[in-house]
CSV table of N, CA and C in Angstrom, one decimal:
chain,number,residue,atom,x,y,z
S,143,UNK,N,0.6,-1.0,0.2
S,143,UNK,CA,-0.2,-0.4,0.2
S,143,UNK,C,1.0,0.9,-0.1
S,144,UNK,N,2.1,1.5,0.9
S,144,UNK,CA,2.7,2.2,0.7
S,144,UNK,C,3.4,2.8,-1.0
S,145,UNK,N,4.5,1.4,-0.8
S,145,UNK,CA,4.7,1.2,-2.3
S,145,UNK,C,3.6,2.5,-3.5
S,146,UNK,N,2.6,1.8,-3.3
S,146,UNK,CA,1.7,2.5,-4.4
S,146,UNK,C,1.9,3.1,-4.1
S,147,UNK,N,1.7,3.6,-2.8
S,147,UNK,CA,1.1,5.9,-2.4
S,147,UNK,C,2.6,6.4,-3.4
S,148,UNK,N,3.7,6.1,-3.3
S,148,UNK,CA,4.3,6.7,-3.1
S,148,UNK,C,4.9,6.9,-4.8
S,149,UNK,N,4.8,5.4,-5.4
S,149,UNK,CA,4.7,5.4,-7.2
S,149,UNK,C,4.0,6.5,-7.0
S,150,UNK,N,2.5,6.7,-7.3
S,150,UNK,CA,1.8,7.3,-7.6
S,150,UNK,C,1.8,9.2,-7.4
S,151,UNK,N,2.4,9.4,-6.2
S,151,UNK,CA,2.9,11.1,-5.7
S,151,UNK,C,4.2,10.6,-6.8
S,152,UNK,N,4.9,9.5,-6.9
S,152,UNK,CA,5.8,10.0,-7.4
S,152,UNK,C,5.6,10.3,-9.4
S,153,UNK,N,4.8,9.5,-10.4
S,153,UNK,CA,3.5,10.6,-10.9
S,153,UNK,C,3.7,11.2,-11.7
S,154,UNK,N,3.4,12.1,-9.3
S,154,UNK,CA,2.2,13.3,-9.6
S,154,UNK,C,3.0,14.2,-10.1
S,155,UNK,N,4.2,14.4,-9.4
S,155,UNK,CA,5.4,15.1,-9.8
S,155,UNK,C,6.7,15.3,-10.8
S,156,UNK,N,6.4,13.8,-11.4
S,156,UNK,CA,7.3,13.9,-12.6
S,156,UNK,C,6.5,15.0,-13.3
S,157,UNK,N,4.7,14.6,-14.1
S,157,UNK,CA,4.0,15.5,-14.6
S,157,UNK,C,4.6,16.7,-14.6
S,158,UNK,N,3.8,17.3,-13.6
S,158,UNK,CA,3.8,18.6,-12.9
S,158,UNK,C,5.1,19.3,-13.6
S,159,UNK,N,6.6,18.2,-13.5
S,159,UNK,CA,7.8,19.2,-13.2
S,159,UNK,C,7.9,19.4,-15.1
S,160,UNK,N,7.5,18.1,-15.6
S,160,UNK,CA,7.6,18.3,-17.2
S,160,UNK,C,6.4,19.3,-18.0
S,161,UNK,N,5.4,19.5,-17.0
S,161,UNK,CA,4.3,20.4,-17.5
S,161,UNK,C,4.9,21.9,-17.5
S,162,UNK,N,5.8,22.2,-15.9
S,162,UNK,CA,6.2,23.5,-15.9
S,162,UNK,C,7.4,23.3,-16.5
S,163,UNK,N,8.2,22.6,-16.6
S,163,UNK,CA,9.0,22.7,-17.5
S,163,UNK,C,9.2,23.1,-19.5
S,164,UNK,N,8.2,22.9,-19.7
S,164,UNK,CA,7.8,22.4,-21.3
S,164,UNK,C,7.5,24.0,-21.6
S,165,UNK,N,6.4,25.0,-20.3
S,165,UNK,CA,6.5,26.2,-20.1
S,165,UNK,C,6.8,27.1,-20.0
S,166,UNK,N,8.1,26.6,-19.2
S,166,UNK,CA,8.3,27.6,-19.3
S,166,UNK,C,9.8,27.6,-20.4
S,167,UNK,N,10.3,27.3,-20.6
S,167,UNK,CA,10.9,26.8,-22.2
S,167,UNK,C,9.6,27.7,-23.2
S,168,UNK,N,8.6,27.3,-23.5
S,168,UNK,CA,8.1,28.4,-24.6
S,168,UNK,C,7.5,29.7,-24.3
S,169,UNK,N,7.9,30.2,-22.8
S,169,UNK,CA,7.4,31.3,-22.6
S,169,UNK,C,8.8,32.6,-22.5
S,170,UNK,N,9.7,31.3,-22.7
S,170,UNK,CA,11.0,32.0,-22.8
S,170,UNK,C,11.7,32.7,-25.2
S,171,UNK,N,10.6,32.5,-25.5
S,171,UNK,CA,10.9,31.8,-26.9
S,171,UNK,C,11.2,30.8,-27.0
S,172,UNK,N,11.2,29.6,-27.0
S,172,UNK,CA,11.8,28.4,-27.4
S,172,UNK,C,11.2,27.6,-28.4
S,173,UNK,N,9.6,27.6,-28.1
S,173,UNK,CA,8.5,27.4,-28.7
S,173,UNK,C,8.2,27.9,-29.6
S,174,UNK,N,8.0,29.7,-29.8
S,174,UNK,CA,7.5,30.0,-31.2
S,174,UNK,C,8.5,30.7,-32.0
S,175,UNK,N,10.1,30.6,-31.3
S,175,UNK,CA,11.2,31.5,-32.4
S,175,UNK,C,11.9,30.6,-32.7
S,176,UNK,N,12.1,29.0,-32.2
S,176,UNK,CA,12.8,28.2,-32.0
S,176,UNK,C,14.1,28.1,-31.0
S,177,UNK,N,14.8,27.4,-30.9
S,177,UNK,CA,15.7,26.8,-29.8
S,177,UNK,C,17.0,27.6,-30.5
S,178,UNK,N,17.7,28.7,-29.7
S,178,UNK,CA,19.0,29.5,-30.1
S,178,UNK,C,20.2,28.5,-29.3
S,179,UNK,N,21.3,28.4,-29.6
S,179,UNK,CA,21.6,28.0,-28.6
S,179,UNK,C,22.8,28.4,-29.3
S,180,UNK,N,23.3,29.6,-28.4
S,180,UNK,CA,24.8,29.6,-28.4
S,180,UNK,C,25.9,29.3,-27.0
S,181,UNK,N,27.3,29.8,-27.6
S,181,UNK,CA,28.3,30.0,-25.9
S,181,UNK,C,28.9,30.0,-26.0
S,182,UNK,N,29.8,30.7,-24.7
S,182,UNK,CA,30.6,31.9,-25.2
S,182,UNK,C,30.3,33.0,-23.6
S,183,UNK,N,30.4,34.0,-24.2
S,183,UNK,CA,30.3,35.4,-22.9
S,183,UNK,C,30.8,36.8,-24.5
S,184,UNK,N,29.7,37.2,-23.4
S,184,UNK,CA,30.1,39.2,-24.0
S,184,UNK,C,31.6,39.1,-23.8
S,185,UNK,N,31.7,40.1,-24.9
S,185,UNK,CA,33.5,40.4,-25.3
S,185,UNK,C,33.5,41.7,-26.4
S,186,UNK,N,34.4,42.0,-25.5
S,186,UNK,CA,34.8,43.6,-26.4
S,186,UNK,C,36.7,44.1,-26.6
S,187,UNK,N,36.6,44.9,-27.2
S,187,UNK,CA,38.4,45.3,-26.8
S,187,UNK,C,38.4,46.4,-27.3
S,188,UNK,N,39.1,46.7,-25.7
S,188,UNK,CA,39.1,48.8,-25.4
S,188,UNK,C,40.4,48.0,-25.5
S,189,UNK,N,40.2,49.7,-26.6
S,189,UNK,CA,41.6,49.9,-27.4
S,189,UNK,C,42.4,51.2,-26.5
S,190,UNK,N,43.4,51.9,-26.0
S,190,UNK,CA,44.4,53.3,-25.3
S,190,UNK,C,45.3,53.2,-25.8
S,191,UNK,N,44.9,54.8,-26.5
S,191,UNK,CA,46.3,55.2,-28.0
S,191,UNK,C,46.4,56.2,-27.0
S,192,UNK,N,47.3,57.1,-27.3
S,192,UNK,CA,48.2,58.2,-26.7
S,192,UNK,C,49.3,58.4,-27.2
S,193,UNK,N,50.2,59.1,-25.9
S,193,UNK,CA,51.1,60.7,-26.3
S,193,UNK,C,51.6,60.1,-25.5
S,194,UNK,N,53.2,60.5,-25.4
S,194,UNK,CA,53.6,60.1,-23.4
S,194,UNK,C,54.4,61.4,-24.1
S,195,UNK,N,54.4,62.6,-23.2
S,195,UNK,CA,55.2,64.2,-23.6
S,195,UNK,C,56.3,63.5,-21.7
S,196,UNK,N,57.3,64.2,-22.4
S,196,UNK,CA,58.1,64.6,-21.1
S,196,UNK,C,57.4,66.4,-20.7
S,197,UNK,N,57.8,67.0,-19.6
S,197,UNK,CA,57.6,68.5,-18.6
S,197,UNK,C,57.4,69.8,-20.2
S,198,UNK,N,58.4,68.9,-21.3
S,198,UNK,CA,58.2,70.5,-22.1
S,198,UNK,C,58.1,70.4,-23.0
S,199,UNK,N,56.9,69.0,-23.4
S,199,UNK,CA,56.0,68.2,-24.1
S,199,UNK,C,56.7,67.8,-25.9
S,200,UNK,N,57.6,67.0,-25.5
S,200,UNK,CA,57.9,66.5,-26.0
S,200,UNK,C,57.9,65.1,-26.0
S,201,UNK,N,57.5,64.6,-26.8
S,201,UNK,CA,57.8,62.8,-26.9
S,201,UNK,C,58.8,62.9,-26.9
S,202,UNK,N,58.1,61.3,-26.2
S,202,UNK,CA,59.5,60.3,-25.7
S,202,UNK,C,59.3,59.2,-26.4
S,203,UNK,N,60.5,58.8,-26.7
S,203,UNK,CA,61.1,57.5,-27.8
S,203,UNK,C,61.4,56.3,-26.1
S,204,UNK,N,61.0,54.9,-27.0
S,204,UNK,CA,61.3,54.2,-26.5
S,204,UNK,C,60.9,53.9,-24.6
S,205,UNK,N,59.0,54.2,-24.5
S,205,UNK,CA,58.9,54.0,-23.3
S,205,UNK,C,57.9,53.2,-23.0
S,206,UNK,N,58.1,52.0,-22.2
S,206,UNK,CA,57.1,50.4,-22.4
S,206,UNK,C,55.6,51.0,-21.5
S,207,UNK,N,55.3,50.6,-22.6
S,207,UNK,CA,53.6,50.9,-22.4
S,207,UNK,C,53.1,49.7,-22.3
S,208,UNK,N,52.7,49.2,-20.3
S,208,UNK,CA,52.0,48.2,-20.2
S,208,UNK,C,50.8,47.8,-19.4
S,209,UNK,N,49.5,47.7,-20.6
S,209,UNK,CA,48.4,47.1,-19.7
S,209,UNK,C,47.7,45.7,-20.2
S,210,UNK,N,47.5,45.0,-18.8
S,210,UNK,CA,47.8,43.6,-19.0
S,210,UNK,C,48.4,42.8,-19.9
S,211,UNK,N,48.2,42.2,-21.0
S,211,UNK,CA,49.0,41.8,-21.3
S,211,UNK,C,49.6,42.6,-22.2
S,212,UNK,N,49.5,43.1,-22.9
S,212,UNK,CA,50.1,44.0,-24.4
S,212,UNK,C,50.4,44.7,-24.0
S,213,UNK,N,51.8,44.5,-23.9
S,213,UNK,CA,52.6,46.0,-24.3
S,213,UNK,C,52.9,45.8,-24.7
S,214,UNK,N,53.5,47.6,-25.1
S,214,UNK,CA,54.5,48.1,-26.2
S,214,UNK,C,55.1,49.3,-26.0
S,215,UNK,N,56.4,49.2,-26.9
S,215,UNK,CA,56.9,50.6,-27.1
S,215,UNK,C,56.8,52.1,-27.4
S,216,UNK,N,57.3,53.2,-27.2
S,216,UNK,CA,56.3,54.1,-27.6
S,216,UNK,C,57.2,54.5,-29.1
S,217,UNK,N,56.7,55.2,-30.2
S,217,UNK,CA,57.0,55.7,-31.3
S,217,UNK,C,58.2,56.5,-31.2
S,218,UNK,N,58.9,56.9,-32.4
S,218,UNK,CA,59.5,57.9,-31.8
S,218,UNK,C,58.9,60.0,-31.6
S,219,UNK,N,57.8,59.7,-32.2
S,219,UNK,CA,57.7,60.9,-31.3
S,219,UNK,C,56.9,60.6,-29.4
S,220,UNK,N,56.6,59.7,-29.3
S,220,UNK,CA,56.1,59.0,-28.5
S,220,UNK,C,54.7,58.6,-28.2
S,221,UNK,N,54.2,58.6,-29.1
S,221,UNK,CA,52.7,57.5,-29.4
S,221,UNK,C,52.4,56.4,-29.6
S,222,UNK,N,51.7,56.2,-29.0
S,222,UNK,CA,51.4,53.9,-28.3
S,222,UNK,C,49.8,53.8,-28.5
S,223,UNK,N,49.7,52.5,-28.3
S,223,UNK,CA,48.8,52.0,-28.7
S,223,UNK,C,48.1,50.3,-27.3
S,224,UNK,N,48.1,50.2,-27.2
S,224,UNK,CA,48.1,49.0,-26.1
S,224,UNK,C,46.6,49.1,-26.5
S,225,UNK,N,45.9,47.1,-26.5
S,225,UNK,CA,44.6,47.2,-26.4
S,225,UNK,C,44.2,46.0,-24.8
S,226,UNK,N,42.8,45.4,-24.9
S,226,UNK,CA,42.4,44.3,-24.2
S,226,UNK,C,41.0,44.1,-24.6
S,227,UNK,N,40.9,42.9,-24.7
S,227,UNK,CA,39.9,42.4,-24.9
S,227,UNK,C,39.2,41.7,-23.5
S,228,UNK,N,37.9,42.3,-23.0
S,228,UNK,CA,37.1,41.8,-21.5
S,228,UNK,C,35.8,42.0,-22.3
S,229,UNK,N,34.9,41.9,-20.9
S,229,UNK,CA,33.7,42.0,-20.9
S,229,UNK,C,32.9,43.6,-21.3
S,230,UNK,N,32.2,43.5,-21.8
S,230,UNK,CA,32.2,44.9,-22.5
S,230,UNK,C,31.1,46.0,-21.4
S,231,UNK,N,31.6,46.2,-20.1
S,231,UNK,CA,30.3,47.2,-19.9
S,231,UNK,C,31.6,48.2,-19.1
S,232,UNK,N,31.6,49.2,-18.4
S,232,UNK,CA,32.5,49.7,-17.4
S,232,UNK,C,33.7,49.4,-17.1
S,233,UNK,N,34.8,49.4,-17.7
S,233,UNK,CA,36.0,48.6,-16.9
S,233,UNK,C,37.0,50.0,-16.8
S,234,UNK,N,38.1,49.5,-16.0
S,234,UNK,CA,39.5,50.2,-15.0
S,234,UNK,C,40.3,49.3,-15.2
S,235,UNK,N,41.5,49.1,-16.3
S,235,UNK,CA,42.7,48.8,-17.0
S,235,UNK,C,43.7,48.8,-15.5
S,236,UNK,N,44.6,49.0,-15.2
S,236,UNK,CA,46.4,49.5,-14.8
S,236,UNK,C,46.2,49.7,-15.8
S,237,UNK,N,47.3,50.5,-16.2
S,237,UNK,CA,48.6,50.9,-17.4
S,237,UNK,C,50.2,51.2,-16.7
S,238,UNK,N,50.5,51.1,-16.9
S,238,UNK,CA,52.1,51.4,-16.8
S,238,UNK,C,52.9,51.7,-18.1
S,239,UNK,N,53.8,52.6,-17.7
S,239,UNK,CA,54.7,53.3,-17.9
S,239,UNK,C,56.5,52.8,-17.8
S,240,UNK,N,56.9,52.8,-18.3
S,240,UNK,CA,58.6,52.4,-17.9
S,240,UNK,C,59.3,52.8,-18.6
S,241,UNK,N,60.4,53.6,-18.7
S,241,UNK,CA,61.3,53.9,-19.4
S,241,UNK,C,63.1,52.6,-18.9
S,242,UNK,N,62.4,52.2,-20.4
S,242,UNK,CA,63.6,51.3,-20.5
S,242,UNK,C,65.1,51.3,-21.3
S,243,UNK,N,65.2,52.2,-21.7
S,243,UNK,CA,66.1,52.1,-22.9
S,243,UNK,C,67.4,53.1,-21.6
S,244,UNK,N,67.2,53.0,-21.0
S,244,UNK,CA,68.1,54.3,-20.1
S,244,UNK,C,68.8,55.3,-20.3
S,245,UNK,N,70.2,55.9,-20.4
S,245,UNK,CA,69.9,57.1,-20.5
S,245,UNK,C,69.9,57.8,-22.7
S,246,UNK,N,69.1,56.5,-23.4
S,246,UNK,CA,68.9,56.9,-24.5
S,246,UNK,C,68.5,58.2,-24.6
S,247,UNK,N,67.2,58.2,-24.2
S,247,UNK,CA,65.8,59.0,-24.9
S,247,UNK,C,65.5,60.0,-23.8
S,248,UNK,N,66.8,60.0,-22.5
S,248,UNK,CA,66.5,61.0,-21.5
S,248,UNK,C,66.0,59.3,-20.5
S,249,UNK,N,66.2,60.2,-18.9
S,249,UNK,CA,66.2,59.1,-18.1
S,249,UNK,C,64.1,59.5,-16.8
S,250,UNK,N,63.8,59.4,-17.2
S,250,UNK,CA,62.2,59.2,-16.7
S,250,UNK,C,61.7,58.2,-15.5
S,251,UNK,N,60.7,59.1,-14.9
S,251,UNK,CA,60.5,58.3,-14.2
S,251,UNK,C,59.2,57.6,-14.3
S,252,UNK,N,59.0,55.9,-13.4
S,252,UNK,CA,58.2,54.9,-13.6
S,252,UNK,C,56.1,55.6,-13.7
S,253,UNK,N,55.4,55.2,-14.4
S,253,UNK,CA,54.4,56.0,-13.8
S,253,UNK,C,53.0,54.6,-14.6
S,254,UNK,N,52.7,54.7,-12.6
S,254,UNK,CA,51.3,53.6,-12.7
S,254,UNK,C,50.5,53.9,-12.4
S,255,UNK,N,49.2,53.8,-13.0
S,255,UNK,CA,48.2,54.7,-13.0
S,255,UNK,C,46.9,53.8,-13.9
S,256,UNK,N,45.1,54.0,-13.9
S,256,UNK,CA,44.5,53.7,-13.8
S,256,UNK,C,44.0,54.4,-14.8
S,257,UNK,N,42.9,53.3,-16.4
S,257,UNK,CA,42.5,54.4,-17.7
S,257,UNK,C,41.1,54.0,-17.2
S,258,UNK,N,40.4,54.6,-17.0
S,258,UNK,CA,38.7,54.2,-17.2
S,258,UNK,C,38.0,54.3,-18.2
S,259,UNK,N,37.3,53.2,-18.6
S,259,UNK,CA,36.0,53.2,-19.9
S,259,UNK,C,34.9,53.0,-18.6
S,260,UNK,N,34.2,54.5,-19.0
S,260,UNK,CA,32.9,54.6,-18.0
S,260,UNK,C,32.3,54.8,-19.5
S,261,UNK,N,30.2,54.1,-19.1
S,261,UNK,CA,29.9,54.3,-21.1
S,261,UNK,C,30.3,53.8,-22.1
S,262,UNK,N,31.1,53.5,-22.0
S,262,UNK,CA,31.7,52.8,-23.8
S,262,UNK,C,31.1,52.2,-24.4
S,263,UNK,N,30.8,53.5,-25.8
S,263,UNK,CA,30.1,52.8,-27.0
S,263,UNK,C,31.3,52.2,-27.8
S,264,UNK,N,30.7,50.7,-28.4
S,264,UNK,CA,31.2,50.3,-29.4
S,264,UNK,C,30.8,50.2,-30.7
S,265,UNK,N,32.0,50.0,-31.3
S,265,UNK,CA,31.7,50.4,-33.0
S,265,UNK,C,32.3,48.3,-33.6
S,266,UNK,N,31.4,48.1,-34.5
S,266,UNK,CA,32.5,46.8,-35.4
S,266,UNK,C,31.9,46.1,-34.2
S,267,UNK,N,30.6,45.4,-34.0
S,267,UNK,CA,29.8,43.8,-33.3
S,267,UNK,C,29.5,43.2,-34.4
S,268,UNK,N,29.6,42.1,-33.8
S,268,UNK,CA,29.5,40.9,-35.6
S,268,UNK,C,27.5,40.6,-34.8
S,269,UNK,N,27.0,41.2,-34.2
S,269,UNK,CA,25.2,40.9,-33.4
S,269,UNK,C,25.7,39.6,-32.9
S,270,UNK,N,26.9,39.4,-32.4
S,270,UNK,CA,26.7,37.8,-31.6
S,270,UNK,C,27.0,38.5,-30.4
S,271,UNK,N,28.3,37.5,-29.8
S,271,UNK,CA,28.6,37.6,-28.7
S,271,UNK,C,29.9,38.7,-28.8
S,272,UNK,N,30.5,39.5,-29.6
S,272,UNK,CA,30.9,40.3,-29.6
S,272,UNK,C,29.9,41.8,-30.0
S,273,UNK,N,30.9,43.0,-29.7
S,273,UNK,CA,30.4,43.9,-29.5
S,273,UNK,C,30.5,44.8,-29.8
S,274,UNK,N,32.0,44.5,-30.3
S,274,UNK,CA,33.0,45.4,-30.9
S,274,UNK,C,33.7,46.2,-30.6
S,275,UNK,N,34.3,47.2,-30.6
S,275,UNK,CA,35.3,47.6,-29.8
S,275,UNK,C,35.2,49.0,-29.7
S,276,UNK,N,36.4,49.5,-28.5
S,276,UNK,CA,36.1,51.4,-28.3
S,276,UNK,C,37.5,51.4,-28.0
S,277,UNK,N,37.6,53.0,-28.7
S,277,UNK,CA,39.0,53.9,-27.6
S,277,UNK,C,38.9,54.8,-26.9
S,278,UNK,N,40.2,54.4,-26.4
S,278,UNK,CA,40.1,55.8,-25.4
S,278,UNK,C,41.1,56.8,-25.5
S,279,UNK,N,41.7,57.7,-25.8
S,279,UNK,CA,42.6,59.2,-25.9
S,279,UNK,C,43.0,58.8,-24.3
S,280,UNK,N,44.6,58.8,-24.1
S,280,UNK,CA,45.6,58.9,-23.2
S,280,UNK,C,46.3,58.9,-22.9
S,281,UNK,N,46.9,60.7,-22.7
S,281,UNK,CA,48.1,61.4,-22.9
S,281,UNK,C,49.1,61.1,-21.4
S,282,UNK,N,50.1,61.3,-22.0
S,282,UNK,CA,50.8,61.1,-20.1
S,282,UNK,C,52.5,62.1,-20.5
S,283,UNK,N,52.2,62.6,-19.4
S,283,UNK,CA,53.8,63.4,-19.1
S,283,UNK,C,54.6,62.4,-17.9
S,284,UNK,N,56.1,62.0,-17.9
S,284,UNK,CA,56.9,61.8,-17.3
S,284,UNK,C,57.6,62.5,-17.0
S,285,UNK,N,57.5,62.5,-15.8
S,285,UNK,CA,59.2,63.2,-14.7
S,285,UNK,C,60.3,62.8,-15.1
S,286,UNK,N,61.0,63.6,-15.0
S,286,UNK,CA,62.4,63.7,-15.2
S,286,UNK,C,62.9,62.6,-13.9
S,287,UNK,N,64.1,61.8,-13.9
S,287,UNK,CA,64.3,61.0,-13.0
S,287,UNK,C,65.6,62.0,-11.8
S,288,UNK,N,66.3,62.9,-11.8
S,288,UNK,CA,67.2,64.2,-12.3
S,288,UNK,C,66.4,64.7,-10.9
């Protein structure tokens, strides 16, 4: 008798769960538009460009600029570009500036700072998980070591 009651309860619970499962799937567009399977996470490319100058507003060549895993050296006029792919929302990235060529182009102090992307607008997304890219201009003045 006890066994029969448990089997009946299990069947009722299984029926309720299956009805709720199908109803929930249909209410989120699964039955109306077909199921869309996408795997991954939203992403976007955050690009930082700028110019590194000395206190006299002269561009400095050979300064190492590092943001996350991307690093570069400034060109002849002190220009640089680094980028990071991350979740497409407001972001703050640490960015480091370091004189690595010694006295060749002058000696300058290191600088560690943060670049912030607030309400970024993304361009060139693919309509799927990739939202595109956004740019930020970030100019820096470095102080002499002496």
